[in-house]
Coordinates of C-alpha atoms in Angstrom, one line a residue:
M1 CA -110.6 161.7 -5.0
G2 CA -111.6 165.4 -5.6
K3 CA -114.4 168.0 -6.3
G4 CA -115.0 169.4 -9.9
G5 CA -115.8 172.9 -10.8
D6 CA -112.8 174.4 -8.9
G7 CA -112.0 176.9 -11.5
V8 CA -111.6 177.4 -15.3
G9 CA -109.0 176.7 -17.4
E10 CA -107.8 174.5 -20.7
T11 CA -104.9 173.5 -22.3
T12 CA -103.7 175.1 -25.5
L13 CA -104.0 171.9 -27.2
H14 CA -107.1 169.6 -26.9
I15 CA -108.4 169.2 -23.3
Q16 CA -106.8 167.1 -20.4
I17 CA -108.7 165.4 -17.9
R18 CA -107.6 167.9 -15.3
D19 CA -108.5 171.0 -17.1
M20 CA -111.8 169.5 -18.3
L21 CA -113.1 169.2 -14.4
K22 CA -112.4 172.8 -13.9
R23 CA -115.1 173.9 -16.2
P24 CA -118.5 174.9 -14.6
V25 CA -120.3 172.0 -15.7
F26 CA -118.6 169.9 -13.8
R27 CA -119.0 172.1 -10.5
K28 CA -121.1 169.5 -8.9
A29 CA -119.1 166.4 -9.8
E30 CA -116.9 164.2 -7.7
Y31 CA -114.1 162.2 -9.3
L32 CA -111.4 159.6 -8.6
A33 CA -108.2 160.1 -10.8
S34 CA -104.5 159.4 -10.2
Q35 CA -101.9 162.1 -11.7
R36 CA -101.6 159.9 -14.5
A37 CA -105.3 159.8 -15.2
L38 CA -105.8 163.5 -15.0
E39 CA -103.1 163.9 -17.9
R40 CA -105.3 161.9 -20.3
Y41 CA -106.7 164.0 -23.2
V42 CA -110.2 163.9 -24.4
R43 CA -110.8 164.0 -28.0
W44 CA -114.6 163.9 -28.0
V45 CA -117.5 163.3 -25.8
H46 CA -120.0 160.4 -26.2
I47 CA -123.4 159.6 -24.5
M48 CA -123.7 155.9 -24.4
E49 CA -126.4 153.7 -22.5
V50 CA -125.7 150.4 -24.4
P51 CA -124.1 147.7 -22.0
E52 CA -122.0 146.4 -25.1
I53 CA -119.8 148.8 -26.6
E54 CA -117.5 146.7 -28.7
G55 CA -116.5 148.4 -32.0
L56 CA -118.4 151.7 -31.2
L57 CA -115.5 153.7 -29.8
S58 CA -112.4 155.0 -31.5
G59 CA -110.2 155.9 -28.2
G60 CA -110.1 159.1 -26.6
E61 CA -113.7 159.6 -25.6
L62 CA -115.3 160.9 -22.7
V63 CA -118.2 158.6 -22.0
L64 CA -121.3 160.0 -20.5
T65 CA -123.9 157.3 -19.0
T66 CA -126.9 156.9 -16.7
G67 CA -126.4 153.3 -16.7
I68 CA -130.1 152.9 -17.4
G69 CA -129.3 150.4 -20.1
W70 CA -127.4 148.2 -17.8
P71 CA -129.1 144.9 -16.7
G72 CA -129.8 144.2 -13.1
G73 CA -126.8 143.0 -11.1
K74 CA -123.8 144.5 -9.5
S75 CA -121.5 143.1 -12.1
H76 CA -122.4 145.2 -15.4
G77 CA -120.9 148.5 -14.0
L78 CA -117.8 146.8 -14.0
S79 CA -117.9 144.9 -17.2
F80 CA -118.9 148.4 -18.7
L81 CA -116.0 150.1 -17.2
Q82 CA -113.6 147.3 -18.2
Q83 CA -114.7 147.9 -21.9
L84 CA -114.3 151.4 -21.8
I85 CA -110.7 150.8 -20.5
A86 CA -110.2 148.4 -23.3
C87 CA -111.1 150.7 -25.8
G88 CA -108.9 153.3 -24.8
A89 CA -111.7 155.6 -23.9
A90 CA -110.6 158.7 -22.0
G91 CA -112.7 158.7 -18.9
L92 CA -116.1 157.6 -17.8
C93 CA -118.8 160.0 -16.3
I94 CA -121.9 158.6 -14.6
E95 CA -125.0 159.8 -13.1
L96 CA -125.7 158.0 -9.8
G97 CA -129.2 156.4 -9.5
E98 CA -130.8 153.2 -7.5
H99 CA -129.1 150.9 -10.0
T100 CA -125.8 152.4 -10.2
R101 CA -124.9 153.7 -6.8
S102 CA -124.4 150.3 -5.5
Q103 CA -121.8 149.5 -8.2
L104 CA -119.7 152.7 -7.3
E105 CA -117.2 151.1 -4.9
A106 CA -116.2 148.2 -7.1
M107 CA -116.0 150.5 -10.1
K108 CA -113.6 153.0 -8.0
Q109 CA -111.4 150.1 -7.1
L110 CA -111.0 149.2 -11.1
A111 CA -110.5 152.8 -12.1
E112 CA -107.8 153.3 -9.3
A113 CA -105.9 150.2 -10.5
E114 CA -106.0 151.0 -13.9
D115 CA -105.3 154.6 -13.8
F116 CA -108.7 155.6 -15.3
P117 CA -110.6 158.8 -14.5
L118 CA -113.8 157.9 -13.0
I119 CA -116.4 161.3 -12.5
W120 CA -119.9 160.8 -10.9
F121 CA -122.8 163.2 -10.3
H122 CA -125.0 162.7 -7.3
E123 CA -128.1 164.4 -8.7
Q124 CA -129.7 164.4 -12.2
V125 CA -127.4 166.5 -14.6
R126 CA -128.2 167.6 -18.2
Y127 CA -125.5 165.7 -20.4
I128 CA -126.5 167.6 -23.3
D129 CA -125.2 170.8 -21.6
I130 CA -121.7 168.9 -20.9
T131 CA -121.7 167.8 -24.4
Q132 CA -122.0 171.1 -26.0
D133 CA -119.8 172.8 -23.6
L134 CA -117.0 170.2 -24.3
H135 CA -117.6 170.1 -28.2
F136 CA -117.2 173.9 -28.4
A137 CA -114.0 173.6 -26.4
L138 CA -112.8 170.9 -28.3
I139 CA -113.4 172.4 -31.6
R140 CA -111.9 175.7 -30.3
S141 CA -108.8 173.8 -29.0
H142 CA -108.5 172.3 -32.4
Q143 CA -108.5 175.6 -34.3
R144 CA -105.9 176.9 -31.9
M145 CA -103.6 173.7 -32.7
V146 CA -104.1 174.1 -36.3
A147 CA -103.2 178.0 -35.9
E148 CA -100.1 177.4 -33.9
L149 CA -99.2 174.3 -36.2
D150 CA -99.3 177.0 -39.2
Q151 CA -97.3 179.3 -37.4
L152 CA -94.8 176.5 -36.8
T153 CA -94.7 175.6 -40.5
T154 CA -94.1 179.6 -41.4
S155 CA -91.1 179.5 -38.9
F156 CA -89.6 176.4 -40.6
H157 CA -90.1 178.2 -43.9
Q158 CA -88.3 181.2 -42.5
L159 CA -85.3 179.1 -41.0
L160 CA -85.0 177.5 -44.7
L161 CA -84.7 180.8 -46.1
N162 CA -81.6 181.4 -43.8
G163 CA -79.8 178.8 -45.5
D164 CA -78.3 177.2 -42.3
G165 CA -79.4 173.6 -43.0
V166 CA -81.3 171.3 -40.8
Q167 CA -79.9 172.2 -37.3
P168 CA -82.3 175.2 -36.5
L169 CA -85.0 173.0 -37.8
L170 CA -84.5 170.4 -35.3
R171 CA -83.9 172.9 -32.7
L172 CA -87.2 174.4 -33.1
L173 CA -89.0 171.0 -33.2
S174 CA -87.5 170.1 -29.9
R175 CA -88.4 173.4 -28.4
N176 CA -92.0 172.9 -29.4
T177 CA -92.6 169.4 -28.4
G178 CA -90.3 169.3 -25.5
Y179 CA -88.7 166.0 -26.9
A180 CA -85.2 165.3 -27.6
V181 CA -84.8 165.0 -31.7
A182 CA -82.5 162.7 -34.0
L183 CA -82.0 163.0 -37.7
Y184 CA -80.5 159.7 -39.1
P185 CA -79.7 160.1 -42.8
L186 CA -78.9 156.9 -44.8
E187 CA -75.7 159.1 -45.9
G188 CA -74.1 162.0 -44.5
E189 CA -73.8 162.8 -40.6
A190 CA -76.5 162.3 -38.0
T191 CA -77.7 165.2 -36.2
A192 CA -79.1 165.6 -32.7
I193 CA -80.8 168.0 -30.2
P194 CA -79.5 168.3 -27.5
H195 CA -75.8 168.0 -28.8
V196 CA -74.4 164.3 -28.8
P197 CA -70.7 163.7 -29.2
R198 CA -70.3 162.6 -33.1
E199 CA -68.8 159.1 -32.2
Q200 CA -71.7 158.3 -29.8
L201 CA -74.3 159.5 -32.4
E202 CA -72.8 157.7 -35.4
K203 CA -72.8 154.3 -33.0
Q204 CA -76.5 154.9 -32.0
R205 CA -77.7 155.6 -35.6
Q206 CA -76.0 152.3 -37.0
L207 CA -77.8 150.7 -33.9
W208 CA -81.2 152.4 -35.0
W209 CA -80.9 151.3 -38.5
D210 CA -79.9 147.6 -37.2
Q211 CA -82.9 147.7 -34.9
R212 CA -85.4 149.3 -37.3
E213 CA -85.2 146.4 -39.8
S214 CA -86.6 143.8 -37.1
M215 CA -89.3 146.3 -35.6
D216 CA -92.8 145.2 -35.7
H217 CA -94.1 148.6 -36.5
T218 CA -97.4 149.9 -35.7
T219 CA -98.4 152.9 -38.0
L220 CA -100.2 156.0 -36.4
D221 CA -101.5 158.3 -39.2
G222 CA -98.0 157.9 -41.5
Y223 CA -95.8 157.7 -38.2
T224 CA -94.0 154.8 -36.6
A225 CA -94.3 154.2 -32.8
N226 CA -92.4 151.1 -31.8
P227 CA -94.3 148.9 -29.6
S228 CA -93.7 148.8 -26.0
T229 CA -92.1 145.2 -26.2
V230 CA -89.2 146.8 -28.3
E231 CA -86.2 148.7 -26.8
V232 CA -84.2 151.2 -28.8
S233 CA -81.1 152.7 -28.1
D234 CA -81.4 156.2 -26.8
P235 CA -78.3 158.4 -28.2
F236 CA -78.6 160.8 -25.5
S237 CA -78.6 158.8 -22.5
G238 CA -77.2 155.5 -24.1
R239 CA -79.7 153.4 -22.5
L240 CA -82.5 151.6 -23.8
T241 CA -85.8 153.2 -24.1
M242 CA -89.6 152.5 -25.0
N243 CA -91.5 154.0 -27.9
P244 CA -89.4 156.5 -29.8
I245 CA -91.8 158.2 -32.6
S246 CA -90.3 158.3 -36.2
I247 CA -91.3 159.4 -39.5
P248 CA -89.2 158.9 -42.7
V249 CA -88.3 161.8 -44.5
Q250 CA -88.9 161.4 -48.1
A251 CA -88.6 163.3 -51.3
L252 CA -89.3 162.0 -54.9
E253 CA -90.9 159.2 -53.1
Y254 CA -87.7 158.2 -51.8
T255 CA -86.7 157.9 -48.0
F256 CA -83.4 159.5 -47.5
A257 CA -83.6 159.8 -43.4
D258 CA -85.4 158.9 -40.3
L259 CA -86.6 161.8 -37.9
I260 CA -87.1 160.3 -34.5
L261 CA -88.4 161.9 -31.2
F262 CA -87.5 160.3 -28.2
P263 CA -89.9 159.9 -25.2
Q264 CA -87.5 161.2 -22.5
K265 CA -87.6 164.9 -21.8
H266 CA -84.3 166.4 -22.0
T267 CA -83.4 169.9 -21.0
D268 CA -82.6 172.5 -23.6
P269 CA -80.8 175.9 -23.0
E270 CA -83.9 177.8 -24.4
P271 CA -87.3 177.2 -22.8
P272 CA -89.9 175.2 -24.7
T273 CA -92.3 177.3 -27.0
P274 CA -95.8 175.8 -26.1
A275 CA -97.6 177.4 -23.1
L276 CA -97.7 174.2 -21.4
P277 CA -94.7 171.6 -21.3
Y278 CA -96.8 168.6 -22.3
P279 CA -98.3 169.0 -25.9
S280 CA -100.9 166.5 -27.2
D281 CA -99.6 163.5 -29.1
E282 CA -101.6 164.8 -32.0
Y283 CA -99.8 168.2 -32.2
V284 CA -96.4 166.2 -31.6
F285 CA -97.3 164.2 -34.7
H286 CA -98.1 167.0 -36.8
A287 CA -95.0 169.0 -35.5
L288 CA -93.1 166.1 -36.6
E289 CA -94.6 165.7 -39.8
R290 CA -94.0 169.4 -40.9
C291 CA -90.4 169.4 -39.8
A292 CA -89.9 166.4 -42.0
A293 CA -91.4 168.3 -44.8
A294 CA -89.2 171.1 -44.3
I295 CA -86.1 168.9 -44.0
A296 CA -87.0 167.3 -47.2
Q297 CA -87.2 170.6 -48.7
D298 CA -83.9 171.6 -47.9
W299 CA -82.3 168.5 -49.0
M300 CA -84.2 168.5 -52.5
R301 CA -83.1 172.2 -53.0
T302 CA -79.3 171.3 -52.0
Q303 CA -79.7 168.0 -54.3
Y304 CA -81.2 169.8 -57.0
M305 CA -78.4 172.5 -57.5
E306 CA -75.8 169.8 -57.1
E307 CA -77.2 168.1 -59.9
K308 CA -77.4 171.3 -61.8
R309 CA -74.1 172.0 -61.2
R310 CA -73.0 168.6 -62.4
Y311 CA -74.9 169.1 -65.9
K312 CA -72.5 172.3 -66.5
E313 CA -69.8 169.6 -66.6
D314 CA -71.8 167.4 -69.0
M315 CA -69.6 168.3 -72.0
W316 CA -66.4 167.0 -70.3
V317 CA -68.3 163.7 -69.4
I318 CA -69.3 163.2 -73.2
D319 CA -65.8 164.2 -74.5
W320 CA -64.6 161.1 -72.0
L321 CA -67.2 158.9 -73.6
N322 CA -65.9 159.8 -77.1
G323 CA -62.2 159.2 -76.2
H324 CA -61.1 162.8 -76.4
H325 CA -59.5 162.9 -73.0
S326 CA -55.8 161.5 -72.3
A327 CA -55.3 159.1 -69.3
K328 CA -53.4 162.1 -67.3
E329 CA -56.6 164.5 -67.9
I330 CA -58.9 161.7 -66.6
H331 CA -56.7 161.0 -63.6
E332 CA -56.5 164.8 -62.6
Y333 CA -60.5 165.2 -63.1
L334 CA -61.1 162.2 -60.7
A335 CA -58.5 162.9 -58.2
A336 CA -59.8 166.3 -57.7
V337 CA -63.4 164.5 -56.6
H338 CA -61.5 161.7 -54.7
P339 CA -58.3 160.1 -55.2
A340 CA -60.0 156.6 -54.6
L341 CA -61.5 157.1 -58.0
C342 CA -58.4 156.8 -59.8
T343 CA -57.5 153.2 -58.7
G344 CA -60.9 151.4 -59.4
Q345 CA -63.0 150.0 -62.0
A346 CA -65.4 151.6 -64.5
A347 CA -68.4 150.5 -66.6
V348 CA -71.1 152.2 -68.7
V349 CA -74.7 151.4 -68.0
L350 CA -76.8 152.5 -71.5
F351 CA -80.8 152.6 -71.1
D352 CA -82.5 152.6 -74.4
S353 CA -84.2 155.5 -75.8
N354 CA -87.6 156.2 -74.5
P355 CA -89.9 156.8 -77.2
T356 CA -92.0 159.2 -75.0
Q357 CA -89.2 161.6 -74.2
H358 CA -88.2 163.2 -77.7
D359 CA -87.4 166.5 -76.0
S360 CA -83.8 166.4 -74.7
L361 CA -84.2 169.4 -72.5
R362 CA -87.2 167.8 -70.9
L363 CA -85.3 164.3 -70.5
Q364 CA -82.6 166.2 -68.9
K365 CA -84.8 168.0 -66.3
I366 CA -86.5 164.7 -65.5
L367 CA -83.1 163.1 -65.2
I368 CA -81.9 165.6 -63.0
Q369 CA -84.6 164.4 -60.3
R370 CA -84.0 160.8 -60.9
N371 CA -80.4 161.1 -60.6
I372 CA -80.7 162.5 -56.9
V373 CA -82.2 159.3 -56.0
A374 CA -79.6 157.1 -58.0
R375 CA -76.8 158.7 -56.6
S376 CA -78.1 157.9 -53.2
V377 CA -78.7 154.2 -54.1
F378 CA -75.3 153.8 -55.7
A379 CA -73.5 155.7 -53.0
R380 CA -75.0 153.3 -50.4
E381 CA -73.2 150.3 -52.2
G382 CA -69.9 152.5 -52.4
F383 CA -70.1 153.4 -55.9
T384 CA -69.5 156.8 -57.8
L385 CA -72.1 157.8 -60.4
Y386 CA -71.5 160.1 -63.4
S387 CA -74.6 160.5 -65.9
T388 CA -75.2 162.4 -69.2
V389 CA -77.8 162.2 -72.0
L390 CA -76.6 161.2 -75.8
N391 CA -78.9 161.0 -78.8
L392 CA -81.8 160.4 -76.3
Q393 CA -80.3 157.6 -74.3
I394 CA -79.5 157.6 -70.9
I395 CA -75.6 157.0 -69.9
L396 CA -74.4 156.2 -66.4
I397 CA -70.8 155.7 -65.8
V398 CA -70.4 153.6 -62.6
I399 CA -67.1 153.9 -60.9
D400 CA -66.1 151.0 -58.2
P401 CA -63.3 152.8 -56.4
Q402 CA -60.3 150.5 -55.3
A403 CA -62.1 147.4 -56.7
A404 CA -60.1 144.6 -58.3
S405 CA -63.1 143.9 -60.4
L406 CA -66.4 145.3 -60.5
R407 CA -69.0 144.2 -58.0
K408 CA -71.6 143.0 -60.6
S409 CA -74.1 141.7 -58.2
N410 CA -74.0 144.8 -56.1
L411 CA -74.0 147.2 -59.3
W412 CA -77.4 144.9 -60.6
S413 CA -78.9 145.4 -57.3
C414 CA -78.6 149.3 -57.4
I415 CA -80.0 149.3 -61.0
Q416 CA -83.0 147.2 -59.8
Q417 CA -83.7 149.3 -56.8
I418 CA -83.6 152.8 -59.2
R419 CA -86.1 150.7 -61.5
Q420 CA -88.4 149.8 -58.8
H421 CA -88.4 153.3 -57.5
E422 CA -89.8 154.7 -60.6
Q423 CA -92.6 152.2 -61.1
E424 CA -95.3 154.7 -59.9
Q425 CA -93.7 157.5 -61.9
T426 CA -95.3 159.2 -64.9
H427 CA -92.1 159.3 -67.0
Q428 CA -90.1 156.3 -66.4
L429 CA -86.4 156.6 -67.7
F430 CA -84.7 153.3 -66.2
S431 CA -87.4 150.7 -66.8
G432 CA -87.0 149.9 -70.4
L433 CA -84.2 148.0 -71.9
Y434 CA -80.5 148.4 -70.8
G435 CA -77.1 147.0 -71.3
I436 CA -74.1 147.1 -69.2
G437 CA -70.7 147.3 -70.7
Q438 CA -67.3 145.7 -70.2
N439 CA -65.6 147.0 -67.2
Y440 CA -62.1 148.8 -67.3
S441 CA -59.3 150.0 -65.0
E442 CA -57.8 151.9 -67.9
Y443 CA -60.4 154.8 -67.7
P444 CA -59.5 156.2 -71.4
R445 CA -61.0 152.7 -72.7
L446 CA -64.7 153.8 -71.2
R447 CA -65.5 154.6 -74.8
E448 CA -65.1 150.6 -75.5
S449 CA -67.4 150.1 -72.3
L450 CA -70.2 152.3 -74.1
E451 CA -69.7 150.4 -77.4
S452 CA -69.9 147.0 -75.7
A453 CA -73.1 148.4 -73.7
K454 CA -74.7 149.2 -77.1
E455 CA -74.1 145.8 -78.3
T456 CA -75.5 144.2 -75.0
L457 CA -78.7 146.3 -76.2
R458 CA -78.4 145.1 -79.7
I459 CA -78.3 141.5 -79.1
Q460 CA -81.2 141.7 -76.5
K461 CA -83.3 143.1 -79.3
D462 CA -82.5 139.8 -81.1
I463 CA -82.5 137.2 -78.2
G464 CA -84.8 138.9 -75.6
V465 CA -84.5 140.5 -72.4
M466 CA -81.6 139.3 -70.5
E467 CA -82.1 138.9 -66.5
Q468 CA -78.7 140.5 -65.8
P469 CA -77.7 142.4 -69.2
F470 CA -73.8 142.4 -68.5
Y471 CA -71.8 142.2 -71.6
S472 CA -69.4 139.7 -69.7
N473 CA -72.6 137.5 -70.0
L474 CA -73.2 137.3 -73.4
H475 CA -70.6 134.7 -74.1
C476 CA -71.1 133.1 -77.5
Y477 CA -73.5 135.7 -78.5
R478 CA -70.9 138.1 -79.0
I479 CA -69.5 135.9 -81.7
I480 CA -72.6 135.4 -83.3
A481 CA -73.5 139.2 -83.2
S482 CA -70.3 139.9 -84.9
M483 CA -70.8 137.2 -87.6
K484 CA -74.3 139.0 -88.1
Q485 CA -72.7 142.2 -88.7
N486 CA -70.3 141.0 -91.0
G487 CA -72.9 139.1 -93.1
N488 CA -71.6 135.5 -92.4
L489 CA -74.1 134.3 -90.1
N490 CA -76.6 132.6 -92.3
D491 CA -73.9 130.8 -94.2
F492 CA -72.3 129.6 -91.1
I493 CA -75.6 128.2 -89.9
T494 CA -76.2 126.3 -93.2
E495 CA -72.8 125.0 -93.6
Y496 CA -73.1 123.1 -90.0
L497 CA -76.8 122.5 -89.7
G498 CA -78.3 122.8 -93.4
P499 CA -79.0 119.0 -93.8
L500 CA -81.0 119.1 -90.4
I501 CA -83.0 122.2 -91.2
R502 CA -84.0 120.9 -94.5
Y503 CA -85.1 117.6 -92.9
D504 CA -87.2 119.2 -90.2
A505 CA -88.8 121.4 -92.7
E506 CA -89.5 118.4 -95.2
K507 CA -90.4 115.6 -92.8
G508 CA -91.8 117.7 -89.8
G509 CA -88.9 116.2 -87.6
Q510 CA -86.9 117.3 -84.7
L511 CA -83.6 116.6 -85.4
L512 CA -82.5 120.3 -84.4
L513 CA -84.0 119.9 -80.9
T514 CA -82.6 116.4 -80.4
L515 CA -79.3 117.4 -81.3
K516 CA -79.4 120.8 -79.0
H517 CA -80.5 118.6 -76.0
Y518 CA -77.9 115.7 -76.7
L519 CA -75.0 118.2 -77.0
A520 CA -76.1 120.2 -73.8
L521 CA -76.5 117.1 -71.8
C522 CA -72.8 116.0 -72.8
C523 CA -74.1 113.1 -75.1
S524 CA -75.8 111.2 -72.5
K525 CA -78.4 109.1 -74.2
Q526 CA -80.6 108.3 -70.9
E527 CA -80.9 112.3 -69.9
T528 CA -81.7 113.2 -73.3
A529 CA -84.4 110.6 -73.7
S530 CA -85.9 112.0 -70.7
A531 CA -85.6 115.5 -71.7
L532 CA -87.5 115.0 -74.9
F533 CA -90.1 112.7 -73.3
I534 CA -89.4 110.0 -75.8
V535 CA -88.3 106.4 -75.6
R536 CA -84.6 105.4 -75.8
Q537 CA -85.2 103.4 -79.3
T538 CA -86.8 106.6 -80.7
L539 CA -83.5 108.6 -79.7
Y540 CA -81.4 106.1 -81.1
H541 CA -83.2 106.4 -84.4
R542 CA -83.0 110.0 -84.6
L543 CA -79.3 110.2 -83.8
D544 CA -78.7 107.6 -86.4
K545 CA -80.3 110.1 -88.8
I546 CA -78.4 113.0 -87.5
E547 CA -75.1 110.9 -88.0
S548 CA -76.1 110.3 -91.7
L549 CA -77.0 113.8 -92.4
L550 CA -73.8 115.6 -90.6
G551 CA -71.3 112.8 -90.9
I552 CA -69.9 110.3 -88.5
D553 CA -67.3 113.1 -87.5
Y554 CA -70.1 115.4 -86.0
L555 CA -68.8 114.9 -82.4
L556 CA -65.2 115.4 -82.9
P557 CA -64.3 118.1 -80.4
E558 CA -63.6 120.8 -83.0
K559 CA -66.7 120.2 -85.1
R560 CA -68.9 120.0 -82.0
V561 CA -68.0 123.3 -80.7
A562 CA -69.0 124.9 -84.2
M563 CA -72.3 123.0 -84.4
E564 CA -73.1 124.2 -80.7
L565 CA -72.2 127.7 -81.9
A566 CA -74.4 127.3 -84.7
L567 CA -77.4 126.0 -82.8
Y568 CA -76.9 129.3 -80.7
A569 CA -77.0 131.0 -84.1
Y570 CA -79.8 129.5 -85.5
E571 CA -82.0 130.4 -82.2
Y572 CA -80.3 133.8 -82.4
V573 CA -82.2 134.4 -85.9
H574 CA -85.1 132.2 -85.6
G575 CA -86.1 132.1 -81.8
S576 CA -85.7 129.3 -79.3
L577 CA -86.2 125.6 -80.4
V578 CA -89.1 124.2 -78.4

């Protein structure tokens, strides 16, 4: 317990209870506050005389009351105090009168048990003076915090201009907050301040990503604080710790890293920048946010320059697709990037031309930005990506290093991720029709992969969008498309299905549909009748009619295969039979 008004002082950032009590307006006050209670921050001051306060406070308020609104009885002071504690108030200041003085001792016991600041006056006090004084101090404190954050942002930008990477940014953040800092990128090396051995840091990063997936996160102004029930591995000590503060580092609406502050204070060779070692949570959150923005700028600058460099090599890729490079030239080019690229599988992914993008230069500029995200997505699955624009169509060359066969499911998953990423973008490059060509280990055959991707696009325009548009999934449609291109398709359909087509058109029958189900269900009469929702006798009548029109040999294996192909061809031209 202590006496207020022993001196004047305030923190640089917000007002702690200990500094508030030194202000002249609390000169005649007494208080009960533990060391932990004195470290609480006051965010606002509120006069409250109602006995029920549920939903009226947001947390961090110093509540001033005379207790005049409390009903008679000794328990209402305790109830009021319990509600304040539950709402996260910063403290309670009470003017003692006849109906409050008797409740003070019980309230002291509760406040002491909960580490909650309890302040009281023995005589009448002008709460308006306290309110004005603290509000003025809070506003001035907020202005100081904004000024310090602006200065911190300027320092971040100056460090960016030095071109020394993110390490100086993390060091400045650690000095300004007093916290240990770790940066865990999705790809590339993790970084920490103070220094942590590489192997230990990589191990802790993997643990972080594993733990992050299962955390029940609570959001605080865009930041993630793990609940106290979750323990996270601290890379600096190797021990489990509570409540690290993390923020995703994002660019182009893509998260490429997590920036984390760990709650333990770690010694740094340089002294902390703030005047006091314990800045407010709000300052820490904003400093973390501004550091993340600076890291994102550095990442974007690096990636954008790398993409521009790649586009200078664009003609080499186009010549590769056109078959102008020998196997030796391709091998030497890829080996210079990474030897593993020479022994894998490659395929072309072709995105149909976007009618809103007729300007090739504009298309390439947007593609540079999209490729920054796309390369990260594909790299996480172990793929290497090359891209170009040809005839306003986007071409991705995907190489799966050292793969015996292309990992189709992983490739398809990557494409879905980049399509999902741009759903909210103004210009969509990857969200239209696309085709995935045949994969080859002989890289000079990449031109054939491009042609098969084009074929996959053409076929989808006839049969509709495929869920997974791989050329290898087209099956019989590849034969049908070739017959259509040669002009033989209609004759083929008429030769095998002509009598049924004419009968259905003249009689309004369903012989084509019946034959489709009958063949698809391996000539099972019971299953076919169920699929068509008809009785067995009706099916027998239809099958007899089909036999009379097509001939008794229509179920011979060689003729049956041709008829099934003709049925697919009919649907290819006229749409699905229903």
